[in-house]
Tab-separated table of C-alpha atoms in Angstrom:
chain	number	residue	atom	x	y	z
A	26	UNK	CA	116.871	112.441	101.621
A	27	UNK	CA	114.304	113.202	98.966
A	28	UNK	CA	110.832	112.449	100.253
A	29	UNK	CA	108.541	113.010	103.187
A	30	UNK	CA	105.058	112.261	104.499
A	31	UNK	CA	102.988	115.022	106.086
A	32	UNK	CA	100.146	113.918	108.330
A	33	UNK	CA	97.370	116.449	107.692
A	34	UNK	CA	94.209	114.413	108.248
A	35	UNK	CA	93.179	115.514	111.756
A	36	UNK	CA	89.853	117.220	112.391
A	37	UNK	CA	91.381	119.987	114.526
A	38	UNK	CA	88.604	119.784	117.106
A	39	UNK	CA	90.588	121.793	119.669
A	40	UNK	CA	90.824	124.638	117.157
A	41	UNK	CA	87.132	124.949	116.387
A	42	UNK	CA	85.525	127.141	115.112
A	43	UNK	CA	88.633	127.855	113.002
A	44	UNK	CA	88.388	124.363	111.539
A	45	UNK	CA	84.663	124.269	110.776
A	46	UNK	CA	85.282	125.169	107.130
A	47	UNK	CA	89.058	124.781	106.946
A	48	UNK	CA	91.336	121.834	107.787
A	49	UNK	CA	93.791	122.717	110.537
A	50	UNK	CA	96.925	122.790	108.321
A	51	UNK	CA	95.178	125.225	105.957
A	52	UNK	CA	94.309	127.849	108.588
A	53	UNK	CA	96.444	130.899	107.739
A	54	UNK	CA	99.487	131.597	109.900
A	55	UNK	CA	101.563	134.666	109.049
A	56	UNK	CA	99.521	135.258	105.918
A	57	UNK	CA	99.628	131.804	104.293
A	58	UNK	CA	98.181	128.384	105.159
A	59	UNK	CA	100.238	126.913	107.980
A	60	UNK	CA	101.074	123.911	105.812
A	61	UNK	CA	102.918	126.245	103.426
A	62	UNK	CA	105.541	126.898	106.105
A	63	UNK	CA	106.102	123.165	106.635
A	64	UNK	CA	106.373	122.490	102.914
A	65	UNK	CA	108.809	125.367	102.408
A	66	UNK	CA	111.035	124.242	105.286
A	67	UNK	CA	111.083	120.674	103.971
A	68	UNK	CA	112.042	121.928	100.526
A	69	UNK	CA	114.828	124.058	102.009
A	70	UNK	CA	116.186	120.913	103.700
A	71	UNK	CA	116.446	119.078	100.375
A	72	UNK	CA	113.111	117.262	100.200
A	73	UNK	CA	111.576	117.196	96.720
A	74	UNK	CA	108.755	114.626	96.977
A	75	UNK	CA	106.021	114.944	99.606
A	76	UNK	CA	102.939	112.818	100.139
A	77	UNK	CA	100.103	114.500	102.038
A	78	UNK	CA	98.065	112.043	104.123
A	79	UNK	CA	94.653	113.726	104.121
A	80	UNK	CA	91.261	112.909	105.609
A	81	UNK	CA	89.147	115.760	107.053
A	82	UNK	CA	88.132	118.255	104.340
A	83	UNK	CA	90.625	116.516	102.060
A	84	UNK	CA	89.248	118.254	98.973
A	85	UNK	CA	90.694	121.617	100.072
A	86	UNK	CA	94.399	120.769	99.807
A	87	UNK	CA	94.985	119.954	96.152
A	88	UNK	CA	93.229	123.006	94.647
A	89	UNK	CA	95.579	125.199	96.673
A	90	UNK	CA	98.927	123.417	96.258
A	91	UNK	CA	98.366	121.496	93.012
A	92	UNK	CA	101.342	119.356	92.055
A	93	UNK	CA	103.628	121.433	94.297
A	94	UNK	CA	105.700	122.864	91.454
A	95	UNK	CA	105.173	126.445	92.672
A	96	UNK	CA	107.102	125.452	95.804
A	97	UNK	CA	109.708	123.420	93.933
A	98	UNK	CA	108.122	120.163	95.088
A	99	UNK	CA	106.314	117.147	93.722
A	100	UNK	CA	103.235	116.737	95.946
A	101	UNK	CA	100.888	113.752	95.942
A	102	UNK	CA	97.670	113.323	97.918
A	103	UNK	CA	96.296	110.203	99.581
A	104	UNK	CA	92.923	110.396	101.339
A	105	UNK	CA	91.850	108.042	104.131
A	106	UNK	CA	88.312	106.804	103.692
A	107	UNK	CA	88.148	106.180	107.451
A	108	UNK	CA	90.479	107.787	110.041
A	109	UNK	CA	93.500	105.523	110.487
A	110	UNK	CA	95.488	107.271	113.209
A	111	UNK	CA	99.055	108.489	112.773
A	112	UNK	CA	100.579	105.053	112.143
A	113	UNK	CA	97.779	103.948	109.859
A	114	UNK	CA	98.073	107.158	107.860
A	115	UNK	CA	101.798	106.566	107.317
A	116	UNK	CA	101.170	103.000	106.170
A	117	UNK	CA	98.298	104.113	103.941
A	118	UNK	CA	100.561	106.260	101.739
A	119	UNK	CA	103.431	103.751	101.490
A	120	UNK	CA	102.620	102.832	97.899
A	121	UNK	CA	103.369	106.393	96.788
A	122	UNK	CA	106.919	106.371	98.166
A	123	UNK	CA	109.858	106.006	95.799
A	124	UNK	CA	112.520	105.149	98.393
A	125	UNK	CA	114.361	101.846	98.592
A	126	UNK	CA	113.998	99.612	101.695
A	127	UNK	CA	116.997	101.130	103.490
A	128	UNK	CA	116.359	104.746	102.526
A	129	UNK	CA	115.186	107.399	105.018
A	130	UNK	CA	111.644	108.787	104.840
A	131	UNK	CA	110.763	111.910	106.793
A	132	UNK	CA	107.420	112.100	108.589
A	133	UNK	CA	105.945	115.308	110.032
A	134	UNK	CA	102.837	115.967	112.094
A	135	UNK	CA	100.816	118.690	110.419
A	136	UNK	CA	100.305	120.901	113.479
A	137	UNK	CA	103.845	121.477	114.774
A	138	UNK	CA	105.727	124.744	114.245
A	139	UNK	CA	109.402	124.109	114.789
A	140	UNK	CA	112.896	125.343	114.059
A	141	UNK	CA	114.198	121.768	113.869
A	142	UNK	CA	117.361	121.260	111.820
A	143	UNK	CA	115.835	118.665	109.495
A	144	UNK	CA	119.162	117.750	107.911
A	145	UNK	CA	120.640	117.113	111.373
A	146	UNK	CA	117.809	114.679	112.163
A	147	UNK	CA	118.542	112.746	108.960
A	148	UNK	CA	122.302	112.751	109.664
A	149	UNK	CA	121.623	111.391	113.162
A	150	UNK	CA	119.425	108.685	111.671
A	151	UNK	CA	122.018	107.601	109.152
A	152	UNK	CA	125.071	107.798	111.430
A	153	UNK	CA	123.371	105.812	114.205
A	154	UNK	CA	121.970	103.146	111.889
A	155	UNK	CA	118.558	103.536	113.532
A	156	UNK	CA	115.320	101.985	112.333
A	157	UNK	CA	113.437	105.126	113.366
A	158	UNK	CA	114.768	108.452	114.604
A	159	UNK	CA	112.670	110.945	116.548
A	160	UNK	CA	112.948	114.651	117.132
A	161	UNK	CA	112.765	115.210	120.879
A	162	UNK	CA	112.394	118.526	122.635
A	163	UNK	CA	112.690	119.545	126.273
A	164	UNK	CA	109.714	121.149	128.026
A	165	UNK	CA	109.455	122.851	131.390
A	166	UNK	CA	106.347	120.944	132.450
A	167	UNK	CA	106.190	117.492	130.797
A	168	UNK	CA	103.033	116.321	132.565
A	169	UNK	CA	100.850	116.902	129.509
A	170	UNK	CA	103.080	114.838	127.247
A	171	UNK	CA	104.436	111.346	126.770
A	172	UNK	CA	108.051	111.138	127.929
A	173	UNK	CA	110.909	109.700	125.864
A	174	UNK	CA	114.011	108.943	127.973
A	175	UNK	CA	117.276	108.179	126.146
A	176	UNK	CA	120.702	106.856	127.116
A	177	UNK	CA	123.943	108.817	126.807
A	178	UNK	CA	124.183	107.963	123.087
A	179	UNK	CA	120.647	109.166	122.369
A	180	UNK	CA	119.141	105.712	121.994
A	181	UNK	CA	115.502	105.634	123.101
A	182	UNK	CA	114.938	103.590	126.279
A	183	UNK	CA	111.165	103.793	126.697
A	184	UNK	CA	107.932	105.556	125.824
A	185	UNK	CA	106.140	106.653	128.967
A	186	UNK	CA	102.567	107.893	129.005
A	187	UNK	CA	101.716	111.217	130.604
A	188	UNK	CA	103.258	111.184	134.105
A	189	UNK	CA	100.886	111.675	137.022
A	190	UNK	CA	103.326	111.972	139.944
A	191	UNK	CA	106.729	113.659	140.395
A	192	UNK	CA	108.341	110.227	140.658
A	193	UNK	CA	107.120	109.363	137.164
A	194	UNK	CA	108.826	112.398	135.607
A	195	UNK	CA	112.121	110.711	134.709
A	196	UNK	CA	112.993	113.111	131.877
A	197	UNK	CA	111.906	116.421	130.384
A	198	UNK	CA	112.224	115.056	126.835
A	199	UNK	CA	109.055	114.622	124.775
A	200	UNK	CA	108.170	113.424	121.300
A	201	UNK	CA	108.204	116.559	119.131
A	202	UNK	CA	106.333	115.128	116.137
A	203	UNK	CA	109.023	114.721	113.446
A	204	UNK	CA	110.548	111.371	112.519
A	205	UNK	CA	112.825	109.592	110.082
A	206	UNK	CA	111.760	106.030	109.239
A	207	UNK	CA	113.815	103.408	107.508
A	208	UNK	CA	111.556	102.773	104.500
A	209	UNK	CA	111.195	99.066	105.260
A	210	UNK	CA	109.880	99.805	108.767
A	211	UNK	CA	106.835	101.585	107.323
A	212	UNK	CA	105.768	98.329	105.663
A	213	UNK	CA	105.589	96.592	109.059
A	214	UNK	CA	102.760	98.885	110.226
A	215	UNK	CA	99.370	97.128	109.923
A	216	UNK	CA	97.517	98.403	106.879
A	217	UNK	CA	93.982	97.351	107.641
A	218	UNK	CA	93.077	99.218	110.831
A	219	UNK	CA	93.732	102.418	112.817
A	220	UNK	CA	97.210	102.531	114.373
A	221	UNK	CA	98.783	105.134	116.675
A	222	UNK	CA	102.457	105.541	115.902
A	223	UNK	CA	103.005	107.050	119.357
A	224	UNK	CA	101.122	104.459	121.411
A	225	UNK	CA	101.523	101.302	119.323
A	226	UNK	CA	104.174	101.489	116.597
A	227	UNK	CA	107.053	103.002	118.545
A	228	UNK	CA	106.577	101.004	121.782
A	229	UNK	CA	106.112	97.844	119.692
A	230	UNK	CA	109.310	98.421	117.748
A	231	UNK	CA	111.197	99.061	120.969
A	232	UNK	CA	109.841	95.863	122.548
A	233	UNK	CA	110.907	93.920	119.462
A	234	UNK	CA	114.488	95.143	119.814
A	235	UNK	CA	114.490	97.762	117.071
A	236	UNK	CA	116.879	100.700	117.281
A	237	UNK	CA	115.049	103.968	117.930
A	238	UNK	CA	117.255	107.034	118.127
A	239	UNK	CA	116.424	110.407	119.632
A	240	UNK	CA	117.769	113.796	118.596
A	241	UNK	CA	117.212	116.473	121.219
A	242	UNK	CA	116.807	119.770	119.408
A	243	UNK	CA	115.469	122.486	121.680
A	244	UNK	CA	115.136	125.264	119.140
A	245	UNK	CA	111.709	126.818	118.623
A	246	UNK	CA	108.858	124.306	119.047
A	247	UNK	CA	105.129	124.851	119.410
A	248	UNK	CA	102.116	122.557	119.146
A	249	UNK	CA	99.490	124.656	117.342
A	250	UNK	CA	96.584	122.564	118.593
A	251	UNK	CA	94.764	125.309	120.532
A	252	UNK	CA	93.554	128.731	119.370
A	253	UNK	CA	95.896	130.526	121.782
A	254	UNK	CA	98.875	128.527	120.526
A	255	UNK	CA	97.926	129.062	116.891
A	256	UNK	CA	97.690	132.824	117.343
A	257	UNK	CA	101.026	132.835	119.164
A	258	UNK	CA	102.663	130.750	116.448
A	259	UNK	CA	101.481	133.102	113.710
A	260	UNK	CA	102.781	136.111	115.644
A	261	UNK	CA	106.138	134.385	116.233
A	262	UNK	CA	106.481	133.750	112.496
A	263	UNK	CA	105.835	137.425	111.757
A	264	UNK	CA	108.245	138.534	114.494
A	265	UNK	CA	110.943	136.170	113.202
A	266	UNK	CA	111.067	134.093	116.362
A	267	UNK	CA	109.980	130.990	114.421
A	268	UNK	CA	111.862	130.383	111.169
A	269	UNK	CA	110.106	129.998	107.820
A	270	UNK	CA	111.072	130.893	104.249
A	271	UNK	CA	107.355	131.195	103.401
A	272	UNK	CA	106.442	134.360	105.339
A	273	UNK	CA	105.152	136.694	102.581
A	274	UNK	CA	107.064	139.789	103.643
A	275	UNK	CA	109.760	141.035	105.970
A	276	UNK	CA	109.675	139.965	109.588
A	277	UNK	CA	108.661	142.703	111.984
A	278	UNK	CA	105.949	144.005	114.275
A	279	UNK	CA	103.193	143.518	111.729
A	280	UNK	CA	102.426	141.924	108.383
A	281	UNK	CA	99.849	143.576	106.125
A	282	UNK	CA	98.915	141.597	103.024
A	283	UNK	CA	98.815	143.554	99.749
A	284	UNK	CA	95.052	144.059	99.356
A	285	UNK	CA	94.375	144.798	103.030
A	286	UNK	CA	93.460	148.337	104.125
A	287	UNK	CA	94.651	149.814	107.413
A	288	UNK	CA	93.770	153.309	108.597
A	289	UNK	CA	96.816	155.548	109.122
A	290	UNK	CA	96.193	155.946	112.852
A	291	UNK	CA	95.411	152.282	113.556
A	292	UNK	CA	98.084	150.642	115.696
A	293	UNK	CA	99.265	147.127	114.790
A	294	UNK	CA	101.977	145.501	116.905
A	295	UNK	CA	103.232	142.222	118.368
A	296	UNK	CA	103.335	140.211	115.142
A	297	UNK	CA	99.816	141.079	114.002
A	298	UNK	CA	98.715	139.865	110.562
A	299	UNK	CA	96.067	141.578	108.421
A	300	UNK	CA	94.921	139.265	105.639
A	301	UNK	CA	93.953	139.902	102.040
A	302	UNK	CA	91.005	142.260	101.651
A	303	UNK	CA	90.675	142.865	105.400
A	304	UNK	CA	89.993	146.347	106.782
A	305	UNK	CA	91.215	147.900	110.027
A	306	UNK	CA	89.520	151.228	110.741
A	307	UNK	CA	90.731	154.386	112.391
A	308	UNK	CA	91.671	154.254	116.059
A	309	UNK	CA	91.723	150.463	116.196
A	310	UNK	CA	94.503	148.772	118.172
A	311	UNK	CA	95.537	145.222	117.346
A	312	UNK	CA	98.280	143.393	119.259
A	313	UNK	CA	99.644	139.922	118.479
A	314	UNK	CA	96.525	138.927	116.561
A	315	UNK	CA	95.524	137.431	113.220
A	316	UNK	CA	92.907	139.163	111.083
A	317	UNK	CA	91.897	136.730	108.336
A	318	UNK	CA	90.951	137.730	104.776
A	319	UNK	CA	87.918	139.962	104.356
A	320	UNK	CA	87.457	140.651	108.066
A	321	UNK	CA	86.501	144.147	109.256
A	322	UNK	CA	87.740	145.818	112.445
A	323	UNK	CA	85.636	148.889	113.135
A	324	UNK	CA	86.845	152.198	114.663
A	325	UNK	CA	88.237	152.091	118.203
A	326	UNK	CA	88.160	148.302	118.586
A	327	UNK	CA	90.951	146.815	120.707
A	328	UNK	CA	92.040	143.279	119.846
A	329	UNK	CA	94.759	141.372	121.727
A	330	UNK	CA	96.063	137.822	121.160
A	331	UNK	CA	92.967	136.938	119.151
A	332	UNK	CA	92.007	135.511	115.790
A	333	UNK	CA	89.281	137.103	113.687
A	334	UNK	CA	87.882	134.736	111.048
A	335	UNK	CA	87.351	135.238	107.347
A	336	UNK	CA	84.702	137.920	106.605
A	337	UNK	CA	84.009	138.381	110.330
A	338	UNK	CA	83.346	141.818	111.811
A	339	UNK	CA	84.284	143.377	115.156
A	340	UNK	CA	82.203	146.421	116.070
A	341	UNK	CA	83.204	149.860	117.291
A	342	UNK	CA	84.973	150.038	120.654
A	343	UNK	CA	84.642	146.295	121.288
A	344	UNK	CA	87.490	144.817	123.318
A	345	UNK	CA	88.632	141.273	122.525
A	346	UNK	CA	91.378	139.471	124.452
A	347	UNK	CA	92.340	135.857	123.768
A	348	UNK	CA	89.230	135.408	121.644
A	349	UNK	CA	88.459	133.465	118.467
A	350	UNK	CA	85.778	134.844	116.161
A	351	UNK	CA	84.610	132.329	113.561
A	352	UNK	CA	84.196	132.928	109.840
A	353	UNK	CA	81.375	135.343	109.020
A	354	UNK	CA	80.541	136.108	112.662
A	355	UNK	CA	79.651	139.614	113.826
A	356	UNK	CA	80.594	141.020	117.235
A	357	UNK	CA	78.553	144.177	117.683
A	358	UNK	CA	79.807	147.442	119.122
A	359	UNK	CA	80.788	147.878	122.785
A	360	UNK	CA	81.229	144.200	123.666
A	361	UNK	CA	83.985	142.764	125.855
A	362	UNK	CA	85.170	139.225	125.142
A	363	UNK	CA	87.895	137.681	127.284
A	364	UNK	CA	90.316	134.739	127.225
A	365	UNK	CA	88.873	131.508	125.922
A	366	UNK	CA	85.741	132.877	124.278
A	367	UNK	CA	84.937	131.284	120.916
A	368	UNK	CA	82.325	132.970	118.751
A	369	UNK	CA	80.959	130.422	116.302
A	370	UNK	CA	80.859	130.908	112.544
A	371	UNK	CA	78.101	133.283	111.349
A	372	UNK	CA	76.980	134.048	114.925
A	373	UNK	CA	75.694	137.537	115.775
A	374	UNK	CA	76.416	139.244	119.094
A	375	UNK	CA	74.303	142.408	119.404
A	376	UNK	CA	75.895	145.678	120.497
A	377	UNK	CA	76.696	145.888	124.208
A	378	UNK	CA	75.534	142.333	124.925
A	379	UNK	CA	78.624	140.823	126.599
A	380	UNK	CA	80.645	142.773	129.147
A	381	UNK	CA	83.034	142.196	132.027
A	382	UNK	CA	82.882	145.767	133.280
A	383	UNK	CA	80.095	148.270	133.921
A	384	UNK	CA	78.663	150.301	131.088
A	385	UNK	CA	80.446	153.351	132.452
């Protein structure tokens, strides 16, 4: 096992405005771009060659990671001229792979935070003789996902679209977004059009009699596709609930990057991150939130489960819960923003303009 493909081309529309200026895998989680955690975990599992399949804001990746040598990797970049879907993206980078036809190639979705034992997935692939092996995880409510039932040996039986009725929920196992492909299988994916690996490639292989193997690994798993999930994932990395060798500091209640400034009486808890050059003023309370580089939290502000964008500002005594504030935005003093609010990049909310309680 020496090489992997990371699918990092998505537009991250569910994460906007975080992804207006930044591709989803480059949004900071626990102080570094989320992609850094995936690269570091792959390297720790023995991977040394990674191809990044890029598309949206593709020009941002290489200046940050270069050739990958700082992480002990050899990284290459392939950019899709037109979006090709997950399967098309895999096929599009095939020419950069070094593996022989029977060798395993790891494939990761670029928005999954997981504690998967990567080596165990490869061992399962090799011992079962599978054409493709999939990481599966169990979820409490599988209605939002495609289901992947397996037999007693772990062999995949079907791929079922999101179930609509209780009778359709035949398993709690879902596709968790990490795969091992036999190298030769990648070459069978059409190379001239968009292809969904989940909806076309895998069901097609199964129908053709290919061996698809599932490994159920129910360690930490989180799809970071929404702002709430992204904030939670970052906090879990800081708290040590999600494993990563790339967290730039000791796990604990808070992570303060070296050039950040935090007032002595400010309270930071719940896996809060304060990014480079950010400032948290006196009397502020920040719980389970991410403060990106250069942001300013003014005196007495209370921020919970929120993400404050690069160079954004939150005014005095403002209360934010479950809120995303875009890059460069300003939330004036004495505002109250609740779950689901997204303040767009460079927006200005005047003092006392948005409230859910009286002005008393």
